[in-house]
Amino acid sequence: MEPQYVSTPFGRRSMTRGMLASQESASKVDPDASVDKWKIFRALCEAKDMVGVSDRALAVLNALLTFYPKNEIAEANGFVVFPSNEQLSLRTHGMAGTTLRRNLAMLVEAGLIIRRDSPNGKRFARRNGEGGLGEAFGFSLAPLLVRAREIEAQAAQVMAAKLEWKRLRERLTLCRRDITKLIEIALEEEIAGGWIEMQKHFNLLSASLPRRPSVAEMESLLADLEAFRELIVKTLELKSKTEKTDANDNQNGRHIHNSNPHSTSELEPSFETKQGAKPEEEPQPWRETPKSFPLAMVLQACPEIIAYGPGGGIGSWRDLMAAAVIVRSTLGVSPSAYQLACDVMGPENAATVIACILERGGHINSAGGYLRDLTRRAERGEFSLGPMLMALMRANGPTARKTG
């Protein structure tokens, strides 16, 4: 196909495929269609990055629109404006000629205007026999009418993205504020725990956010911070429950001591244990199965177990528990040891412990013995998953990946 050319004051310039497409679409204008020129211009200002034009190119388009006689761009009003470069320079606050021509070319390349050149390259319009405008040479604004719906849809998409960015920013601010207050409360009330380490980890997470973050970067950090906040809340709840349990145990111990001043041998015969009868077992303190930590936190701290999930991924607690069964066998943990851990800790927490053991596999000689020891400690209320997950999060979290 022979290349087509357009005449300009600087000679014959080859016509690009985009310019041809714009001219073809402009030739199919609906004669009854119209669009408010300033409404479509505002939409373009929102969608400029998607359309591919700069702020200065939009300033030139704004100047062109001021030469259009009506507010509604429509076929009945004509499409061509024909200001000279001197007039355009005045309405763009003294823009230099070379800059003006470069931005006009950008508008043409973006398919927002079409050149309608006269044989001598001048811009003008002829009057018809009735005194009105006849044939005009300059820049056609028809593409703005043809592409109005497309541009408005792009502007709506950009505005929705801005709202999402703002929403995520607000959620990040609130989450960071919550974490700061929780750590301050823990330090002021001198609650036992690694709060200084948590404060350092929080500072590293906050510092990892760029000055102008993308939506994806904010979503990633928000997931990390929300999981971290959940860890702090659970740690505080666990400390509170432990303190209440210890206080109740001390109170019960004093009550038993005061209400039983005599030894067992001094009891009346009718209350003594009969010969050959089995003594009743002492009641064990009932402990509520601890709640599980957020799945996102577990996977961030223990990424190695993801490969053992169904299809090589983990998207739910069911997937994690299925992966833990495979890993349990791989590590040589007996079914009975794992079942006991599930009974004491709950299936989600037991699966999390298996994931942690897999992550620290090189530092543990006997995975089965280690799991049984943790189970016994959990049964006595002496084991919490929080510190273990915190250590692994520091090792495998985003701040560790950046510094690694």
Coordinates of N, CA, C and O in Angstrom, one line a residue, residues 100-265:
L100 N 4.5 24.8 20.7 CA 3.1 24.7 20.2 C 2.9 23.7 19.1 O 2.0 22.9 19.1
R101 N 3.8 23.7 18.1 CA 3.7 22.7 17.0 C 3.9 21.3 17.5 O 3.2 20.4 17.1
R102 N 4.8 21.1 18.5 CA 5.0 19.8 19.0 C 3.8 19.3 19.7 O 3.4 18.1 19.6
N103 N 3.1 20.1 20.4 CA 1.9 19.6 21.2 C 0.7 19.5 20.3 O -0.2 18.6 20.5
L104 N 0.6 20.3 19.2 CA -0.4 20.0 18.2 C -0.2 18.7 17.5 O -1.2 17.9 17.3
A105 N 1.1 18.3 17.3 CA 1.3 17.0 16.7 C 1.0 15.9 17.6 O 0.5 14.8 17.2
M106 N 1.2 16.1 18.9 CA 0.8 15.1 19.9 C -0.7 14.9 20.0 O -1.2 13.7 20.0
L107 N -1.5 16.0 19.8 CA -2.9 15.8 19.8 C -3.4 15.1 18.6 O -4.3 14.3 18.6
V108 N -2.7 15.3 17.5 CA -3.1 14.6 16.2 C -2.7 13.1 16.4 O -3.5 12.2 16.0
E109 N -1.5 12.8 16.9 CA -1.1 11.5 17.1 C -2.0 10.7 18.0 O -2.3 9.5 17.8
A110 N -2.5 11.4 19.0 CA -3.4 10.7 20.0 C -4.8 10.6 19.5 O -5.7 9.9 20.1
G111 N -5.1 11.1 18.3 CA -6.4 10.9 17.6 C -7.5 11.8 18.3 O -8.6 11.4 18.3
L112 N -7.1 13.0 18.8 CA -8.0 13.9 19.4 C -8.5 15.0 18.4 O -9.5 15.6 18.6
I113 N -7.6 15.3 17.5 CA -7.9 16.3 16.5 C -7.4 15.8 15.1 O -6.6 14.9 15.1
I114 N -7.9 16.4 14.0 CA -7.4 16.0 12.7 C -7.1 17.3 11.9 O -7.8 18.3 12.0
R115 N -5.9 17.2 11.2 CA -5.5 18.3 10.4 C -6.4 18.4 9.2 O -6.6 17.4 8.5
R116 N -6.9 19.6 8.9 CA -7.6 19.8 7.6 C -6.8 21.0 6.9 O -7.2 22.1 7.0
D117 N -5.7 20.6 6.2 CA -4.8 21.6 5.7 C -5.3 22.1 4.3 O -5.9 21.4 3.5
S118 N -5.1 23.4 4.1 CA -5.4 24.0 2.8 C -4.2 23.7 1.9 O -3.1 23.3 2.3
P119 N -4.4 24.0 0.6 CA -3.3 23.7 -0.3 C -2.0 24.4 0.0 O -0.9 23.9 -0.2
N120 N -2.1 25.6 0.6 CA -0.9 26.4 0.9 C -0.5 26.3 2.4 O 0.4 27.0 2.9
G121 N -1.2 25.4 3.1 CA -0.9 25.2 4.5 C -1.5 26.2 5.5 O -1.2 26.1 6.7
K122 N -2.2 27.2 5.0 CA -2.8 28.2 5.8 C -4.1 27.7 6.4 O -4.8 26.8 5.9
R123 N -4.5 28.3 7.6 CA -5.8 28.0 8.2 C -6.7 29.1 8.0 O -6.5 30.3 8.4
F124 N -7.9 28.8 7.4 CA -8.9 29.9 7.1 C -10.2 29.2 6.7 O -10.3 28.0 6.6
A125 N -11.2 30.0 6.6 CA -12.5 29.5 6.1 C -13.1 30.4 5.1 O -12.9 31.7 5.1
R126 N -13.8 29.9 4.1 CA -14.5 30.6 3.1 C -15.9 30.9 3.4 O -16.6 30.0 4.0
R127 N -16.4 32.0 3.1 CA -17.8 32.3 3.3 C -18.6 31.7 2.2 O -18.2 31.7 1.0
N128 N -19.8 31.2 2.5 CA -20.7 30.7 1.5 C -21.6 31.8 0.9 O -21.5 33.0 1.4
G129 N -22.5 31.5 0.0 CA -23.3 32.6 -0.6 C -24.2 33.2 0.3 O -24.7 34.3 0.1
E130 N -24.6 32.6 1.4 CA -25.5 33.1 2.4 C -24.8 33.9 3.5 O -25.4 34.4 4.5
G131 N -23.5 34.1 3.4 CA -22.8 34.8 4.4 C -22.2 34.0 5.6 O -21.5 34.5 6.4
G132 N -22.6 32.7 5.6 CA -22.1 31.8 6.7 C -20.8 31.2 6.3 O -20.2 31.4 5.2
L133 N -20.2 30.4 7.2 CA -19.0 29.7 6.9 C -19.2 28.6 5.9 O -20.1 27.8 6.0
G134 N -18.3 28.5 4.9 CA -18.3 27.4 4.0 C -17.2 26.4 4.3 O -17.1 25.9 5.4
E135 N -16.3 26.2 3.3 CA -15.2 25.3 3.5 C -14.2 25.9 4.5 O -13.9 27.1 4.4
A136 N -13.7 25.1 5.4 CA -12.8 25.6 6.4 C -11.6 24.7 6.5 O -11.6 23.5 6.3
F137 N -10.4 25.3 6.7 CA -9.1 24.6 6.8 C -8.5 24.9 8.2 O -8.4 26.1 8.5
G138 N -8.1 23.9 8.9 CA -7.5 24.1 10.2 C -7.4 22.7 11.0 O -6.8 21.8 10.5
F139 N -8.1 22.7 12.1 CA -8.1 21.4 12.9 C -9.5 21.0 13.2 O -10.4 21.8 13.7
S140 N -9.9 19.8 12.8 CA -11.2 19.2 13.1 C -11.3 18.7 14.5 O -10.4 17.9 14.9
L141 N -12.4 19.0 15.2 CA -12.6 18.5 16.5 C -13.6 17.3 16.5 O -14.0 16.8 17.6
A142 N -13.8 16.8 15.3 CA -14.8 15.6 15.2 C -14.4 14.4 16.1 O -15.3 13.8 16.6
P143 N -13.1 14.1 16.2 CA -12.7 12.9 17.0 C -13.2 13.0 18.5 O -13.5 12.0 19.1
L144 N -13.3 14.2 19.0 CA -13.8 14.4 20.4 C -15.2 13.9 20.5 O -15.6 13.4 21.5
L145 N -16.0 14.2 19.5 CA -17.4 13.7 19.5 C -17.5 12.2 19.3 O -18.2 11.5 20.0
V146 N -16.7 11.7 18.3 CA -16.7 10.3 18.0 C -16.2 9.4 19.2 O -16.8 8.4 19.5
R147 N -15.2 9.9 20.0 CA -14.6 9.2 21.0 C -15.2 9.6 22.4 O -14.6 9.2 23.4
A148 N -16.2 10.3 22.5 CA -16.7 10.9 23.7 C -17.0 9.8 24.7 O -16.6 9.8 25.9
R149 N -17.7 8.7 24.4 CA -18.0 7.6 25.3 C -16.8 6.9 25.8 O -16.6 6.6 27.0
E150 N -15.9 6.7 24.9 CA -14.6 6.0 25.2 C -13.8 6.8 26.3 O -13.3 6.3 27.3
I151 N -13.7 8.1 26.0 CA -12.9 9.0 26.9 C -13.6 9.1 28.2 O -13.0 9.1 29.3
E152 N -14.9 9.2 28.3 CA -15.7 9.3 29.5 C -15.5 8.1 30.3 O -15.4 8.1 31.6
A153 N -15.5 6.9 29.7 CA -15.3 5.6 30.4 C -13.9 5.6 31.0 O -13.7 5.1 32.1
Q154 N -12.9 6.0 30.2 CA -11.5 6.0 30.7 C -11.4 7.0 31.9 O -10.8 6.7 32.9
A155 N -12.1 8.1 31.8 CA -12.1 9.1 33.0 C -12.7 8.5 34.2 O -12.2 8.6 35.3
A156 N -13.8 7.8 34.0 CA -14.5 7.1 35.2 C -13.6 6.0 35.8 O -13.5 5.9 37.0
Q157 N -12.8 5.3 34.9 CA -11.9 4.3 35.4 C -10.8 4.9 36.3 O -10.4 4.4 37.3
V158 N -10.3 6.1 35.8 CA -9.2 6.8 36.5 C -9.7 7.3 37.8 O -9.0 7.2 38.9
M159 N -10.9 7.9 37.8 CA -11.5 8.4 39.1 C -11.7 7.3 40.1 O -11.5 7.4 41.3
A160 N -12.2 6.1 39.6 CA -12.4 5.0 40.5 C -11.1 4.5 41.1 O -11.0 4.2 42.3
A161 N -10.0 4.5 40.3 CA -8.7 4.1 40.8 C -8.2 5.1 41.8 O -7.6 4.7 42.9
K162 N -8.5 6.4 41.6 CA -8.1 7.4 42.6 C -8.8 7.2 43.9 O -8.2 7.4 45.0
L163 N -10.1 6.9 43.8 CA -10.9 6.7 45.1 C -10.4 5.5 45.8 O -10.4 5.5 47.0
E164 N -10.1 4.4 45.0 CA -9.5 3.2 45.7 C -8.2 3.5 46.4 O -7.9 3.0 47.5
W165 N -7.4 4.3 45.7 CA -6.1 4.7 46.3 C -6.3 5.4 47.6 O -5.6 5.2 48.6
K166 N -7.2 6.4 47.6 CA -7.5 7.2 48.7 C -8.1 6.3 49.9 O -7.7 6.4 51.0
R167 N -9.0 5.3 49.5 CA -9.5 4.4 50.5 C -8.5 3.6 51.2 O -8.4 3.4 52.4
L168 N -7.5 3.0 50.4 CA -6.5 2.2 50.9 C -5.5 3.1 51.8 O -5.1 2.6 52.8
R169 N -5.3 4.3 51.4 CA -4.4 5.2 52.2 C -5.1 5.4 53.5 O -4.4 5.4 54.6
E170 N -6.4 5.6 53.6 CA -7.1 5.9 54.8 C -7.0 4.6 55.7 O -6.8 4.7 56.9
R171 N -7.2 3.4 55.1 CA -7.1 2.2 55.9 C -5.7 2.0 56.4 O -5.6 1.5 57.6
L172 N -4.7 2.3 55.7 CA -3.3 2.2 56.1 C -3.1 3.1 57.3 O -2.5 2.7 58.3
T173 N -3.6 4.4 57.2 CA -3.4 5.3 58.3 C -4.1 4.8 59.6 O -3.5 4.9 60.7
L174 N -5.3 4.3 59.5 CA -6.0 3.8 60.7 C -5.3 2.6 61.3 O -5.2 2.5 62.5
C175 N -4.9 1.7 60.4 CA -4.2 0.5 60.9 C -2.9 0.8 61.6 O -2.6 0.3 62.7
R176 N -2.1 1.8 61.0 CA -0.9 2.2 61.7 C -1.2 2.9 63.0 O -0.4 2.7 64.0
R177 N -2.2 3.7 63.1 CA -2.6 4.3 64.3 C -3.0 3.3 65.4 O -2.6 3.4 66.5
D178 N -3.8 2.3 65.0 CA -4.1 1.2 65.9 C -2.9 0.5 66.5 O -2.8 0.3 67.7
I179 N -2.0 0.2 65.6 CA -0.8 -0.6 66.1 C 0.0 0.3 67.0 O 0.5 -0.2 68.1
T180 N 0.2 1.6 66.7 CA 0.9 2.5 67.6 C 0.3 2.5 68.9 O 1.0 2.5 70.0
K181 N -1.0 2.7 69.0 CA -1.7 2.8 70.3 C -1.6 1.5 71.1 O -1.4 1.5 72.3
L182 N -1.7 0.4 70.4 CA -1.7 -0.9 71.1 C -0.3 -1.2 71.7 O -0.2 -1.6 72.9
I183 N 0.7 -0.8 71.0 CA 2.1 -1.0 71.5 C 2.4 0.0 72.7 O 3.0 -0.4 73.7
E184 N 1.9 1.2 72.5 CA 2.0 2.2 73.6 C 1.4 1.7 74.9 O 1.9 1.8 76.0
I185 N 0.1 1.1 74.7 CA -0.6 0.6 75.9 C 0.2 -0.5 76.6 O 0.3 -0.5 77.8
A186 N 0.7 -1.4 75.8 CA 1.5 -2.5 76.3 C 2.7 -2.1 77.0 O 3.1 -2.6 78.1
L187 N 3.4 -1.1 76.5 CA 4.6 -0.6 77.1 C 4.3 0.2 78.4 O 5.0 0.1 79.4
E188 N 3.2 1.1 78.4 CA 2.9 1.8 79.5 C 2.4 1.0 80.7 O 2.7 1.2 81.8
E189 N 1.7 -0.1 80.4 CA 1.2 -1.0 81.4 C 2.1 -2.1 81.8 O 1.8 -3.0 82.6
E190 N 3.3 -2.1 81.1 CA 4.4 -3.0 81.4 C 3.9 -4.5 81.3 O 4.2 -5.3 82.1
I191 N 3.1 -4.7 80.2 CA 2.7 -6.1 79.9 C 3.8 -6.9 79.3 O 4.6 -6.4 78.4
A192 N 4.0 -8.1 79.8 CA 5.2 -8.9 79.4 C 5.0 -9.2 77.9 O 3.9 -9.5 77.4
G193 N 6.1 -9.2 77.1 CA 6.1 -9.5 75.7 C 7.2 -8.7 75.0 O 7.8 -7.8 75.6
G194 N 7.5 -9.1 73.8 CA 8.6 -8.5 73.1 C 8.2 -7.3 72.3 O 8.2 -7.2 71.1
W195 N 7.7 -6.3 73.1 CA 7.1 -5.1 72.5 C 8.1 -4.2 71.8 O 7.8 -3.5 70.8
I196 N 9.3 -4.1 72.3 CA 10.4 -3.3 71.6 C 10.7 -3.9 70.3 O 10.8 -3.2 69.3
E197 N 10.8 -5.3 70.2 CA 11.0 -5.9 68.9 C 9.8 -5.7 67.9 O 10.0 -5.5 66.7
M198 N 8.6 -5.7 68.5 CA 7.4 -5.5 67.7 C 7.5 -4.0 67.2 O 7.1 -3.8 66.0
Q199 N 7.9 -3.1 68.0 CA 8.0 -1.7 67.6 C 9.0 -1.6 66.4 O 8.7 -0.8 65.4
K200 N 10.1 -2.2 66.5 CA 11.1 -2.2 65.5 C 10.6 -2.8 64.2 O 10.8 -2.2 63.1
H201 N 9.9 -3.9 64.3 CA 9.3 -4.5 63.1 C 8.2 -3.6 62.5 O 8.2 -3.5 61.2
F202 N 7.4 -3.0 63.3 CA 6.4 -2.0 62.8 C 7.1 -0.9 62.1 O 6.6 -0.4 61.0
N203 N 8.2 -0.3 62.6 CA 8.9 0.8 62.0 C 9.4 0.4 60.6 O 9.4 1.1 59.6
L204 N 10.0 -0.9 60.5 CA 10.5 -1.3 59.3 C 9.4 -1.5 58.2 O 9.6 -1.2 57.1
L205 N 8.2 -2.0 58.7 CA 7.1 -2.2 57.7 C 6.6 -0.8 57.2 O 6.4 -0.7 56.0
S206 N 6.5 0.1 58.1 CA 6.0 1.4 57.7 C 7.0 2.1 56.8 O 6.6 2.8 55.8
A207 N 8.3 1.9 57.0 CA 9.3 2.6 56.2 C 9.4 1.9 54.8 O 10.0 2.5 53.9
S208 N 8.9 0.7 54.6 CA 9.0 0.1 53.3 C 8.0 0.6 52.3 O 8.1 0.3 51.1
L209 N 7.1 1.5 52.7 CA 6.1 2.1 51.7 C 6.8 3.3 51.0 O 7.3 4.2 51.6
P210 N 6.8 3.3 49.7 CA 7.3 4.4 48.9 C 6.6 5.7 49.2 O 5.5 5.7 49.7
R211 N 7.1 6.8 48.7 CA 6.5 8.1 49.0 C 5.2 8.2 48.2 O 4.2 8.8 48.7
R212 N 5.1 7.7 47.0 CA 3.9 7.7 46.2 C 3.6 6.3 45.8 O 3.9 5.8 44.7
P213 N 3.0 5.5 46.7 CA 2.9 4.0 46.4 C 1.8 3.7 45.4 O 0.8 4.5 45.3
S214 N 1.9 2.6 44.8 CA 0.8 2.1 43.9 C -0.2 1.4 44.7 O 0.0 1.1 45.9
V215 N -1.4 1.1 44.1 CA -2.4 0.4 44.7 C -1.9 -1.0 45.2 O -2.2 -1.4 46.3
A216 N -1.2 -1.7 44.3 CA -0.7 -3.0 44.6 C 0.2 -2.9 45.8 O 0.2 -3.8 46.7
E217 N 1.1 -1.9 45.9 CA 2.0 -1.8 47.0 C 1.3 -1.5 48.3 O 1.6 -2.1 49.4
M218 N 0.3 -0.7 48.3 CA -0.5 -0.4 49.5 C -1.3 -1.6 49.9 O -1.4 -1.9 51.1
E219 N -1.9 -2.4 49.0 CA -2.6 -3.6 49.3 C -1.7 -4.6 50.0 O -2.1 -5.2 51.0
S220 N -0.5 -4.7 49.5 CA 0.5 -5.7 50.1 C 0.8 -5.3 51.5 O 0.8 -6.1 52.5
L221 N 1.2 -4.0 51.7 CA 1.5 -3.5 53.0 C 0.3 -3.6 54.0 O 0.5 -3.9 55.2
L222 N -0.9 -3.3 53.5 CA -2.0 -3.3 54.3 C -2.3 -4.7 54.9 O -2.6 -4.9 56.0
A223 N -2.1 -5.7 54.0 CA -2.3 -7.1 54.4 C -1.3 -7.4 55.5 O -1.6 -8.1 56.5
D224 N 0.0 -7.0 55.4 CA 1.0 -7.2 56.4 C 0.7 -6.5 57.7 O 0.8 -7.1 58.8
L225 N 0.2 -5.3 57.6 CA 0.0 -4.5 58.8 C -1.3 -5.1 59.5 O -1.3 -5.1 60.8
E226 N -2.3 -5.4 58.8 CA -3.5 -6.0 59.4 C -3.2 -7.3 60.1 O -3.7 -7.6 61.2
A227 N -2.3 -8.1 59.5 CA -1.9 -9.4 60.1 C -1.1 -9.1 61.4 O -1.2 -9.8 62.4
F228 N -0.3 -8.1 61.3 CA 0.6 -7.7 62.4 C -0.3 -7.2 63.6 O -0.1 -7.5 64.8
R229 N -1.3 -6.4 63.2 CA -2.2 -5.9 64.3 C -3.0 -7.0 64.9 O -3.1 -7.0 66.2
E230 N -3.4 -8.0 64.1 CA -4.1 -9.2 64.7 C -3.2 -9.9 65.6 O -3.6 -10.4 66.7
L231 N -1.9 -10.0 65.3 CA -0.9 -10.7 66.2 C -0.8 -10.0 67.5 O -0.8 -10.6 68.6
I232 N -0.7 -8.6 67.5 CA -0.6 -7.8 68.7 C -1.9 -8.0 69.6 O -1.8 -8.2 70.8
V233 N -3.0 -7.9 68.9 CA -4.3 -8.1 69.7 C -4.4 -9.5 70.3 O -4.7 -9.6 71.5
K234 N -4.0 -10.5 69.6 CA -4.0 -11.9 70.2 C -3.0 -12.0 71.3 O -3.3 -12.7 72.3
T235 N -1.9 -11.4 71.1 CA -0.9 -11.4 72.2 C -1.4 -10.8 73.5 O -1.2 -11.3 74.6
L236 N -2.0 -9.6 73.3 CA -2.6 -8.9 74.5 C -3.7 -9.7 75.1 O -3.8 -9.8 76.3
E237 N -4.6 -10.3 74.3 CA -5.7 -11.2 74.8 C -5.1 -12.4 75.6 O -5.6 -12.7 76.6
L238 N -4.1 -13.0 75.0 CA -3.5 -14.1 75.7 C -2.9 -13.8 77.0 O -3.1 -14.5 78.0
K239 N -2.2 -12.6 77.1 CA -1.6 -12.1 78.3 C -2.7 -11.8 79.3 O -2.6 -12.2 80.5
S240 N -3.8 -11.3 78.9 CA -4.9 -10.9 79.8 C -5.5 -12.2 80.3 O -5.8 -12.3 81.5
K241 N -5.8 -13.2 79.5 CA -6.3 -14.5 79.9 C -5.4 -15.2 80.9 O -5.9 -15.7 81.9
T242 N -4.1 -15.1 80.6 CA -3.1 -15.8 81.5 C -3.1 -15.1 82.9 O -3.1 -15.8 83.9
E243 N -3.2 -13.8 82.9 CA -3.2 -13.1 84.2 C -4.5 -13.4 85.0 O -4.4 -13.6 86.2
K244 N -5.6 -13.5 84.3 CA -6.9 -13.8 85.0 C -6.8 -15.3 85.5 O -7.3 -15.5 86.6
T245 N -6.3 -16.2 84.7 CA -6.2 -17.6 85.1 C -5.3 -17.7 86.3 O -5.6 -18.4 87.3
D246 N -4.2 -17.0 86.3 CA -3.2 -17.1 87.4 C -3.9 -16.5 88.7 O -3.7 -17.1 89.8
A247 N -4.6 -15.4 88.5 CA -5.3 -14.8 89.7 C -6.4 -15.7 90.2 O -6.5 -15.9 91.5
N248 N -7.1 -16.4 89.4 CA -8.2 -17.3 89.8 C -7.5 -18.5 90.5 O -8.0 -19.0 91.5
D249 N -6.4 -19.0 89.9 CA -5.7 -20.2 90.6 C -5.2 -19.8 92.0 O -5.4 -20.6 92.9
N250 N -4.7 -18.6 92.1 CA -4.2 -18.2 93.4 C -5.3 -18.1 94.4 O -5.3 -18.5 95.6
Q251 N -6.5 -17.5 93.9 CA -7.6 -17.4 94.8 C -8.2 -18.7 95.2 O -8.5 -19.0 96.4
N252 N -8.3 -19.7 94.2 CA -8.8 -21.0 94.5 C -7.9 -21.7 95.5 O -8.3 -22.5 96.4
G253 N -6.6 -21.5 95.3 CA -5.6 -22.2 96.2 C -5.7 -21.7 97.6 O -5.7 -22.5 98.5
R254 N -5.9 -20.4 97.8 CA -6.1 -19.9 99.1 C -7.4 -20.4 99.8 O -7.5 -20.7 100.9
H255 N -8.5 -20.5 98.9 CA -9.8 -21.0 99.4 C -9.7 -22.5 99.9 O -10.1 -22.8 101.0
I256 N -9.0 -23.3 99.1 CA -8.8 -24.7 99.4 C -8.0 -24.8 100.7 O -8.3 -25.6 101.6
H257 N -6.9 -24.0 100.8 CA -6.1 -24.1 102.0 C -6.8 -23.7 103.2 O -6.7 -24.3 104.3
N258 N -7.7 -22.7 103.2 CA -8.4 -22.2 104.3 C -9.5 -23.1 104.7 O -9.9 -23.2 105.9
S259 N -10.2 -23.7 103.7 CA -11.4 -24.6 104.0 C -11.0 -26.0 104.3 O -11.8 -26.8 104.7
N260 N -9.7 -26.4 104.2 CA -9.3 -27.8 104.5 C -8.1 -27.7 105.5 O -6.9 -28.0 105.1
P261 N -8.3 -27.3 106.7 CA -7.2 -27.1 107.7 C -6.7 -28.5 108.1 O -5.5 -28.5 108.6
H262 N -7.4 -29.6 108.0 CA -7.0 -30.9 108.5 C -6.4 -31.7 107.3 O -6.8 -31.5 106.2
S263 N -5.6 -32.6 107.6 CA -5.0 -33.5 106.6 C -6.0 -34.6 106.3 O -7.0 -34.8 107.0
T264 N -5.7 -35.3 105.2 CA -6.6 -36.3 104.7 C -6.8 -37.5 105.7 O -7.9 -38.0 105.9
S265 N -5.8 -37.7 106.5 CA -5.9 -38.8 107.5 C -6.8 -38.5 108.6 O -7.2 -39.4 109.3

